[in-house]
JSON list of C-alpha atoms in Angstrom, two decimals:
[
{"chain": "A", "resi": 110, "resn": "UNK", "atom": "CA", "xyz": [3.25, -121.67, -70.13]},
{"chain": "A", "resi": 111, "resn": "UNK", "atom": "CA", "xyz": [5.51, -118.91, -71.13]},
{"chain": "A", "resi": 112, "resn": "UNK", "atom": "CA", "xyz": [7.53, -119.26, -74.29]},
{"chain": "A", "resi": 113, "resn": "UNK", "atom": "CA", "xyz": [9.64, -117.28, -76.64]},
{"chain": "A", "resi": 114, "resn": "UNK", "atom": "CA", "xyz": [7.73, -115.62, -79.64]},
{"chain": "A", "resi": 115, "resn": "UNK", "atom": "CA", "xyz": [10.78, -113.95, -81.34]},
{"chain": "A", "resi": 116, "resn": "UNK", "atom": "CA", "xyz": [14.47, -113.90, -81.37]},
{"chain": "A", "resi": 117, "resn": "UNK", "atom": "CA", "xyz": [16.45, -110.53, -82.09]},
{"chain": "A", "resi": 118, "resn": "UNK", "atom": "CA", "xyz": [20.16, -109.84, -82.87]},
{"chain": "A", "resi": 119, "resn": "UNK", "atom": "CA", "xyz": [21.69, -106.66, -84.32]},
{"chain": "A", "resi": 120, "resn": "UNK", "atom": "CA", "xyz": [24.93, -107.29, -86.23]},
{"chain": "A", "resi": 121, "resn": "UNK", "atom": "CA", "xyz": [26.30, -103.23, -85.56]},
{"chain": "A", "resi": 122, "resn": "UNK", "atom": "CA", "xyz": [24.85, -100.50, -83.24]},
{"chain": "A", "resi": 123, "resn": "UNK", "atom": "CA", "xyz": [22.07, -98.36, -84.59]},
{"chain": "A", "resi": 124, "resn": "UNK", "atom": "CA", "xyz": [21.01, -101.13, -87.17]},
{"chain": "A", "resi": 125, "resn": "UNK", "atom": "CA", "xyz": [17.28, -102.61, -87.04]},
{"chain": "A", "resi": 126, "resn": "UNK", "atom": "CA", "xyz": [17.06, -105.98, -85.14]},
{"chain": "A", "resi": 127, "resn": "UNK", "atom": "CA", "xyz": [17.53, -108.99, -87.56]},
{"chain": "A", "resi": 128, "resn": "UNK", "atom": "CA", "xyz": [14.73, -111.44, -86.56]},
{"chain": "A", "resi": 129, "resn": "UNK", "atom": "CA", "xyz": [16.86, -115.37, -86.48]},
{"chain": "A", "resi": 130, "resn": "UNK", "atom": "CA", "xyz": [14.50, -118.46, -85.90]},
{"chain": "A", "resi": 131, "resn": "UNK", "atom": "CA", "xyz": [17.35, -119.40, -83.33]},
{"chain": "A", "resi": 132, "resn": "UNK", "atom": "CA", "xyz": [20.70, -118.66, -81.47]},
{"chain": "A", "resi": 133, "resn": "UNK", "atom": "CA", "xyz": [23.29, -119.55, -78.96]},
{"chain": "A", "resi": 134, "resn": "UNK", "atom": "CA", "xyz": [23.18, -117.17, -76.06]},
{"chain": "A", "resi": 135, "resn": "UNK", "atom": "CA", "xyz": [26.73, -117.15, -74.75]},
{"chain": "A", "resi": 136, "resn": "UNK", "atom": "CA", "xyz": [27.71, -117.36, -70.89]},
{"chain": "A", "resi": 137, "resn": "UNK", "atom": "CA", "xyz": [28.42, -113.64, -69.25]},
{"chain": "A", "resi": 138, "resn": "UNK", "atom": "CA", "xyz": [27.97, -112.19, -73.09]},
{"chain": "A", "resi": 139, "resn": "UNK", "atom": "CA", "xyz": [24.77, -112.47, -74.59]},
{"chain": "A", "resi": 140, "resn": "UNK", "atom": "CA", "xyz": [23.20, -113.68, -78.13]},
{"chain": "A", "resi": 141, "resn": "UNK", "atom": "CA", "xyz": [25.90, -114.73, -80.44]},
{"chain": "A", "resi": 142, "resn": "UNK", "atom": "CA", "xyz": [26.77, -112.16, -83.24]},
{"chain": "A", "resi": 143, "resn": "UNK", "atom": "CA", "xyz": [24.59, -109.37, -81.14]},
{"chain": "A", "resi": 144, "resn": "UNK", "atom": "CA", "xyz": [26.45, -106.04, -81.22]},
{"chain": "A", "resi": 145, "resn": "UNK", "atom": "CA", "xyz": [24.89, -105.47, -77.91]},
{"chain": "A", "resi": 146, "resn": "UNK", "atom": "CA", "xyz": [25.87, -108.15, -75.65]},
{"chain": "A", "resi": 147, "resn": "UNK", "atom": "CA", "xyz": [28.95, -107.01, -73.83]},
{"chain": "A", "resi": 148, "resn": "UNK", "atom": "CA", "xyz": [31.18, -109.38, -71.22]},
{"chain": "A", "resi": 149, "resn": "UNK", "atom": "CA", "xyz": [30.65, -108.45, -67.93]},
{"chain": "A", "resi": 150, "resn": "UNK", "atom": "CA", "xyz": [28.05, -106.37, -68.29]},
{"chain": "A", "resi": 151, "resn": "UNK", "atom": "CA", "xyz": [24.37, -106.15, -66.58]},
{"chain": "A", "resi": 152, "resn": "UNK", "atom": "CA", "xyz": [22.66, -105.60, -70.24]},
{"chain": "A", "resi": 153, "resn": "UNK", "atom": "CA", "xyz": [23.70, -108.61, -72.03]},
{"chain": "A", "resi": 154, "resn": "UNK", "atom": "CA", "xyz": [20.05, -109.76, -73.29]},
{"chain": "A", "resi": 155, "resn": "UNK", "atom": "CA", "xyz": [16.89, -107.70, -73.02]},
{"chain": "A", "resi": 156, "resn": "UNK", "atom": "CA", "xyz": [13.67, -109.49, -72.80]},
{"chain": "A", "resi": 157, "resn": "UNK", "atom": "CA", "xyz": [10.11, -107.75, -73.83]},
{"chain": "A", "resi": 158, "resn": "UNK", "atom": "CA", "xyz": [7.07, -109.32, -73.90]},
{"chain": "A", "resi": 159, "resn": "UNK", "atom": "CA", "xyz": [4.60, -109.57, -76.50]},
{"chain": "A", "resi": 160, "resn": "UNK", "atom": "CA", "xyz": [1.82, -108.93, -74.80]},
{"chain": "A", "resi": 161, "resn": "UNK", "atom": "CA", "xyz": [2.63, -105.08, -73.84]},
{"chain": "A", "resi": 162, "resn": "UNK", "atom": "CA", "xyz": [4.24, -104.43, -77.48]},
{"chain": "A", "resi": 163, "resn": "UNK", "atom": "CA", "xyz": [0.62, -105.64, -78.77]},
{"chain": "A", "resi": 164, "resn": "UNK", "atom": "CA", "xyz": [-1.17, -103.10, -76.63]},
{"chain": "A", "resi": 165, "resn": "UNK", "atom": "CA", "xyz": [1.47, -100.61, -77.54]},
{"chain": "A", "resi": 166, "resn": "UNK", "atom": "CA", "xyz": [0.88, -101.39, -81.92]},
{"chain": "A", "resi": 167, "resn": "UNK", "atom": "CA", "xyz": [4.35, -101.96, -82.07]},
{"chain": "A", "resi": 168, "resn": "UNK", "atom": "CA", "xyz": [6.32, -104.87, -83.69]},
{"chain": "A", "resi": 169, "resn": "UNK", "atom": "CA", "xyz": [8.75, -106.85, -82.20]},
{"chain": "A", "resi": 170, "resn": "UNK", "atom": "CA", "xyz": [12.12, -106.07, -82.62]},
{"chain": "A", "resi": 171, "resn": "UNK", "atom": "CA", "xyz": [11.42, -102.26, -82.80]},
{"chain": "A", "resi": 172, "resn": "UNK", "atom": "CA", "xyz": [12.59, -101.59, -78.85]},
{"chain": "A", "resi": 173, "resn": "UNK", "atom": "CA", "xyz": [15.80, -103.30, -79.63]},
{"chain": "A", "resi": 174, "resn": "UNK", "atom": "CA", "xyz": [14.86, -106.77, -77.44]},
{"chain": "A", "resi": 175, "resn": "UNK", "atom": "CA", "xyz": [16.75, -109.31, -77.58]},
{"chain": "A", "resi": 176, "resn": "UNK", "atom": "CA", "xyz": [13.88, -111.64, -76.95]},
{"chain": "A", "resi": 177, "resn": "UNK", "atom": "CA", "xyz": [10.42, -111.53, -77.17]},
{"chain": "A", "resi": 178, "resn": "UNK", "atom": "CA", "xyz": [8.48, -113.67, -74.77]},
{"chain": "A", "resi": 179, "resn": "UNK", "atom": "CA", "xyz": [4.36, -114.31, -74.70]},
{"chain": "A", "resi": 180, "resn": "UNK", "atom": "CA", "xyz": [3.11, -115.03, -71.56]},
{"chain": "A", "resi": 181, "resn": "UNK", "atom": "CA", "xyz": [5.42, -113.94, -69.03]},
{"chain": "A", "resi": 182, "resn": "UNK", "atom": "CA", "xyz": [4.67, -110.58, -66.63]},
{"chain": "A", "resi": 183, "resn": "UNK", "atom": "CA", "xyz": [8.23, -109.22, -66.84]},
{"chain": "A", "resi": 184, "resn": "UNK", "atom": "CA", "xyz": [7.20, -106.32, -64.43]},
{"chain": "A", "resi": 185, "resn": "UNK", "atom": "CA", "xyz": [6.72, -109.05, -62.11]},
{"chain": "A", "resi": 186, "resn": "UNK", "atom": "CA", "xyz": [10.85, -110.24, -62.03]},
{"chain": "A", "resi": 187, "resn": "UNK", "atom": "CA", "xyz": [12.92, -109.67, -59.27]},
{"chain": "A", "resi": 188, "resn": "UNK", "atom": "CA", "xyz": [16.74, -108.45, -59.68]},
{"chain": "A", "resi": 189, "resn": "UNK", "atom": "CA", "xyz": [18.44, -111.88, -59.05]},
{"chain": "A", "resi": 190, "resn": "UNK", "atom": "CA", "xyz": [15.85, -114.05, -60.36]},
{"chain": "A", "resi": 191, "resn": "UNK", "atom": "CA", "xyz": [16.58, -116.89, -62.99]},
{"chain": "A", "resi": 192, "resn": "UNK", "atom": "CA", "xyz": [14.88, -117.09, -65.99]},
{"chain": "A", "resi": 193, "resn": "UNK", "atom": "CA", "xyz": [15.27, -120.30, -68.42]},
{"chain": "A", "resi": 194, "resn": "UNK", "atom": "CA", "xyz": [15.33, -119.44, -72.01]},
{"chain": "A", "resi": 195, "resn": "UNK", "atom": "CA", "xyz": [15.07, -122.69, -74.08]},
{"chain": "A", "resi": 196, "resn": "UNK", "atom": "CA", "xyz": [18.37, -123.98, -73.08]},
{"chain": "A", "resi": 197, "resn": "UNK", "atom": "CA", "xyz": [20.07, -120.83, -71.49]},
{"chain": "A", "resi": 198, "resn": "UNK", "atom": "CA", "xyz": [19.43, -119.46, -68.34]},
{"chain": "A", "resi": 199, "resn": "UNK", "atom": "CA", "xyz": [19.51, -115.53, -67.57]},
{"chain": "A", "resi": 200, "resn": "UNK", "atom": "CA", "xyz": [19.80, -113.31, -64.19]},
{"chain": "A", "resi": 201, "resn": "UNK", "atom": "CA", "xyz": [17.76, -110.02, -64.09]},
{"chain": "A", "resi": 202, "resn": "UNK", "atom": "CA", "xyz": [19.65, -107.41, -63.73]},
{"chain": "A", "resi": 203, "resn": "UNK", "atom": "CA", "xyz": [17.76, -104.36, -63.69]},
{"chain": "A", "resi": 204, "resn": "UNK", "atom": "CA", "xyz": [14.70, -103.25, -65.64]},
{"chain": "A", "resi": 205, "resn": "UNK", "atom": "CA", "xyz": [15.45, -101.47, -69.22]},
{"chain": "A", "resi": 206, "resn": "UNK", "atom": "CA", "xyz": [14.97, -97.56, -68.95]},
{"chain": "A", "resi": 207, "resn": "UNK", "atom": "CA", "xyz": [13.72, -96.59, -72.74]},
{"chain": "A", "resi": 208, "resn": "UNK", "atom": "CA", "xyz": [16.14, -93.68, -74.38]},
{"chain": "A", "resi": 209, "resn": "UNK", "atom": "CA", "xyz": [15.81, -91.03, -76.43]},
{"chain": "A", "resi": 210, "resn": "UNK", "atom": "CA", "xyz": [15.64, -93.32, -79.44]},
{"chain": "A", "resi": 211, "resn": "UNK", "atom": "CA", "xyz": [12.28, -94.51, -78.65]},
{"chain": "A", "resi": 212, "resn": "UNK", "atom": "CA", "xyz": [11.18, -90.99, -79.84]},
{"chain": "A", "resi": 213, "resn": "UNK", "atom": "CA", "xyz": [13.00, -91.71, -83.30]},
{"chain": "A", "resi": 214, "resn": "UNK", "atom": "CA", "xyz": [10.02, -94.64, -83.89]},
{"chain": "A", "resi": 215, "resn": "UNK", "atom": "CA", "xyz": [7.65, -92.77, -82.72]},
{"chain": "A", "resi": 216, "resn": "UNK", "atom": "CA", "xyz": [7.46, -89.42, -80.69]},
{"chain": "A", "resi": 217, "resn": "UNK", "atom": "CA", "xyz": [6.52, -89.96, -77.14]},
{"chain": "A", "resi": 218, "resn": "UNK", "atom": "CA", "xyz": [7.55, -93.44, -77.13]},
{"chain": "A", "resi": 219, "resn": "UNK", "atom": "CA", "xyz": [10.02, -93.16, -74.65]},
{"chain": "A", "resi": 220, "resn": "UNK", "atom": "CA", "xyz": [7.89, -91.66, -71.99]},
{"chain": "A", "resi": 221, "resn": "UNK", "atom": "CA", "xyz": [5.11, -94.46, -72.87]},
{"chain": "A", "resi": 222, "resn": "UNK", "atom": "CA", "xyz": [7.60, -97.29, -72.17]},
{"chain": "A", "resi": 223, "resn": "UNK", "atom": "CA", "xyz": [8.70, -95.90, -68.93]},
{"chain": "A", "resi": 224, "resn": "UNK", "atom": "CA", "xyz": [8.79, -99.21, -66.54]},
{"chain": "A", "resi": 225, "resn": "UNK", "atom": "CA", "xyz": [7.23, -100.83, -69.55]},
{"chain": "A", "resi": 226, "resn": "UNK", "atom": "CA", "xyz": [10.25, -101.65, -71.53]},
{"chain": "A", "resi": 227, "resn": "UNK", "atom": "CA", "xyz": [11.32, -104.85, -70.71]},
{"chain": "A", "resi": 228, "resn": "UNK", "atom": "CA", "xyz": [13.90, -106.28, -68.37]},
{"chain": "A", "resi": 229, "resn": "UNK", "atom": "CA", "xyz": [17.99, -106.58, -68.38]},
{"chain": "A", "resi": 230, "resn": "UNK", "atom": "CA", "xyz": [19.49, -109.79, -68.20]},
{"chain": "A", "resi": 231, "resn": "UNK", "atom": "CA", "xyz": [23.29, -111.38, -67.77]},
{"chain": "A", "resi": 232, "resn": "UNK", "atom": "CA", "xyz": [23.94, -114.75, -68.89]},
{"chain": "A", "resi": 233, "resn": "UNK", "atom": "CA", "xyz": [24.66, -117.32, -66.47]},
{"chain": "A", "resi": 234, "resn": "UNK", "atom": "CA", "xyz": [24.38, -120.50, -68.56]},
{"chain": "A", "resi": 235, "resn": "UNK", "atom": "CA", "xyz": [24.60, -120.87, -72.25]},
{"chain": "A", "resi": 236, "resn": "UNK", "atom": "CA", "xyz": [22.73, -122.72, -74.54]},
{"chain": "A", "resi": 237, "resn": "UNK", "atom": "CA", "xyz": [20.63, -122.70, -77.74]},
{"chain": "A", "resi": 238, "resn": "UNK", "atom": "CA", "xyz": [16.85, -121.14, -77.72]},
{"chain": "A", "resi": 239, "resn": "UNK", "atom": "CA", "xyz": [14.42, -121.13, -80.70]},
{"chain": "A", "resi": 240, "resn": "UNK", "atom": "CA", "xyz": [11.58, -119.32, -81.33]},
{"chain": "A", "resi": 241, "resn": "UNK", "atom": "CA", "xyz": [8.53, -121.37, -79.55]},
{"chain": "A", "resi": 242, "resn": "UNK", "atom": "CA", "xyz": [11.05, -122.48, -76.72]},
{"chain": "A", "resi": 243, "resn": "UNK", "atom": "CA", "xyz": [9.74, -122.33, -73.28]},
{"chain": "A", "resi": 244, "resn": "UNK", "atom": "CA", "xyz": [10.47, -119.34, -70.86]},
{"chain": "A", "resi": 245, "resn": "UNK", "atom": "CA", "xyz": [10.29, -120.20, -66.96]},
{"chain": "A", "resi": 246, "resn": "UNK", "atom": "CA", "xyz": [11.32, -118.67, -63.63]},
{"chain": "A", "resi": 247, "resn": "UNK", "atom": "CA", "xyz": [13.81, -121.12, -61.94]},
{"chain": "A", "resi": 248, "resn": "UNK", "atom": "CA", "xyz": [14.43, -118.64, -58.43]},
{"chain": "A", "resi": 249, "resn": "UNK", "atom": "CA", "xyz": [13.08, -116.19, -57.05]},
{"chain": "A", "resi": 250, "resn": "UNK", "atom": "CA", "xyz": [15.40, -113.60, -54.88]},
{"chain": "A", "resi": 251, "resn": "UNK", "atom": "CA", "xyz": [13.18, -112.74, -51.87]},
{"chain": "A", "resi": 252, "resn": "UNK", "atom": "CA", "xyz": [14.55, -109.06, -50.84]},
{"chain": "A", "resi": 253, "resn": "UNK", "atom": "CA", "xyz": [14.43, -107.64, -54.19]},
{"chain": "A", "resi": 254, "resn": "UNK", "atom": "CA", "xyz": [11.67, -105.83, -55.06]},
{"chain": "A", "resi": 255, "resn": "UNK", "atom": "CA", "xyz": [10.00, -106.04, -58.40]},
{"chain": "A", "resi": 256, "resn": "UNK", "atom": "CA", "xyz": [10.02, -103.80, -61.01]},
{"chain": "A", "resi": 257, "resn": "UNK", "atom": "CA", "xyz": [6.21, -103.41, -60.57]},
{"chain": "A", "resi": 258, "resn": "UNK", "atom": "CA", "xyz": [6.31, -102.89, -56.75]},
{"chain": "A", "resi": 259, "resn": "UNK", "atom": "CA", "xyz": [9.14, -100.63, -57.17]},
{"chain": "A", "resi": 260, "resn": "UNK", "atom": "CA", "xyz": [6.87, -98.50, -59.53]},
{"chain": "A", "resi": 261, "resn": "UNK", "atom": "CA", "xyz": [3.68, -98.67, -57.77]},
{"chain": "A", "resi": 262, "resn": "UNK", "atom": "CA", "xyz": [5.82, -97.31, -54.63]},
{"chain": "A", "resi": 263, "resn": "UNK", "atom": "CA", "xyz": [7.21, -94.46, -56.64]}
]
């Protein structure tokens, strides 16, 4: 089963991530105290997973998630799917396109997270999630196309 490995919120822009054992994520804004989570918008939480930051040698927090999850094949979401996060529950929005600031870890980072770096979320339902929390798929949209057919296509 897919669960969350790490929890990420940065208190201003441009700060690193600040690594919290838990958090409230708050309906149509995002985690609480995260600089990043906006109301109404389509990047309120950005989920990673573990497993591609691993084969990457980066640690968490460094691409600016939100939350880190082990387990899950985010390339495999659909725009419009729900995702429970311990006691939230998130709609994909669209996958994360890496910016220039990838380069500022690590030159050519942003070109080797292209389609790789995670997917954008909205909240839909609040609630509290701690690390170790389990991560599952509640629907699937069926005309969407997923980030990894949408790739393989392109």
């Amino acid at each position: 089963m897919a669960e969350v490995a790490h929890l990420f919120v940065c208190l201003r822009h441009r700060l690193p991530m600040r690594e919290v054992p838990e958090t409230e994520i708050v309906l149509g804004k995002g985690l609480k105290g995260c600089a990043h989570g906006r109301p109404g918008s389509k990047r309120q939480v950005l989920l990673m997973d573990i497993e591609t930051l691993e084969a990457m040698d980066l640690t968490p927090g460094i691409v600016k998630e939100n939350v880190t999850t082990r387990g899950l094949n985010l390339r495999s979401l659909c725009r419009g799917q729900r995702v429970r996060v311990g006691g939230a529950v998130l709609e994909v929005t669209i996958p994360c396109e890496p910016c220039r600031r990838m380069d500022d870890i690590r030159p050519g980072l942003q070109d080797e997270l292209r389609g790789r770096r995670g997917m954008l979320c909205q909240v839909v339902a609040g609630g509290v999630v701690r690390r170790g929390d389990p991560v599952q798929i509640d629907e699937i949209a069926a005309p969407a196309k997923s980030a990894e057919e949408t790739q393989a296509r392109g």
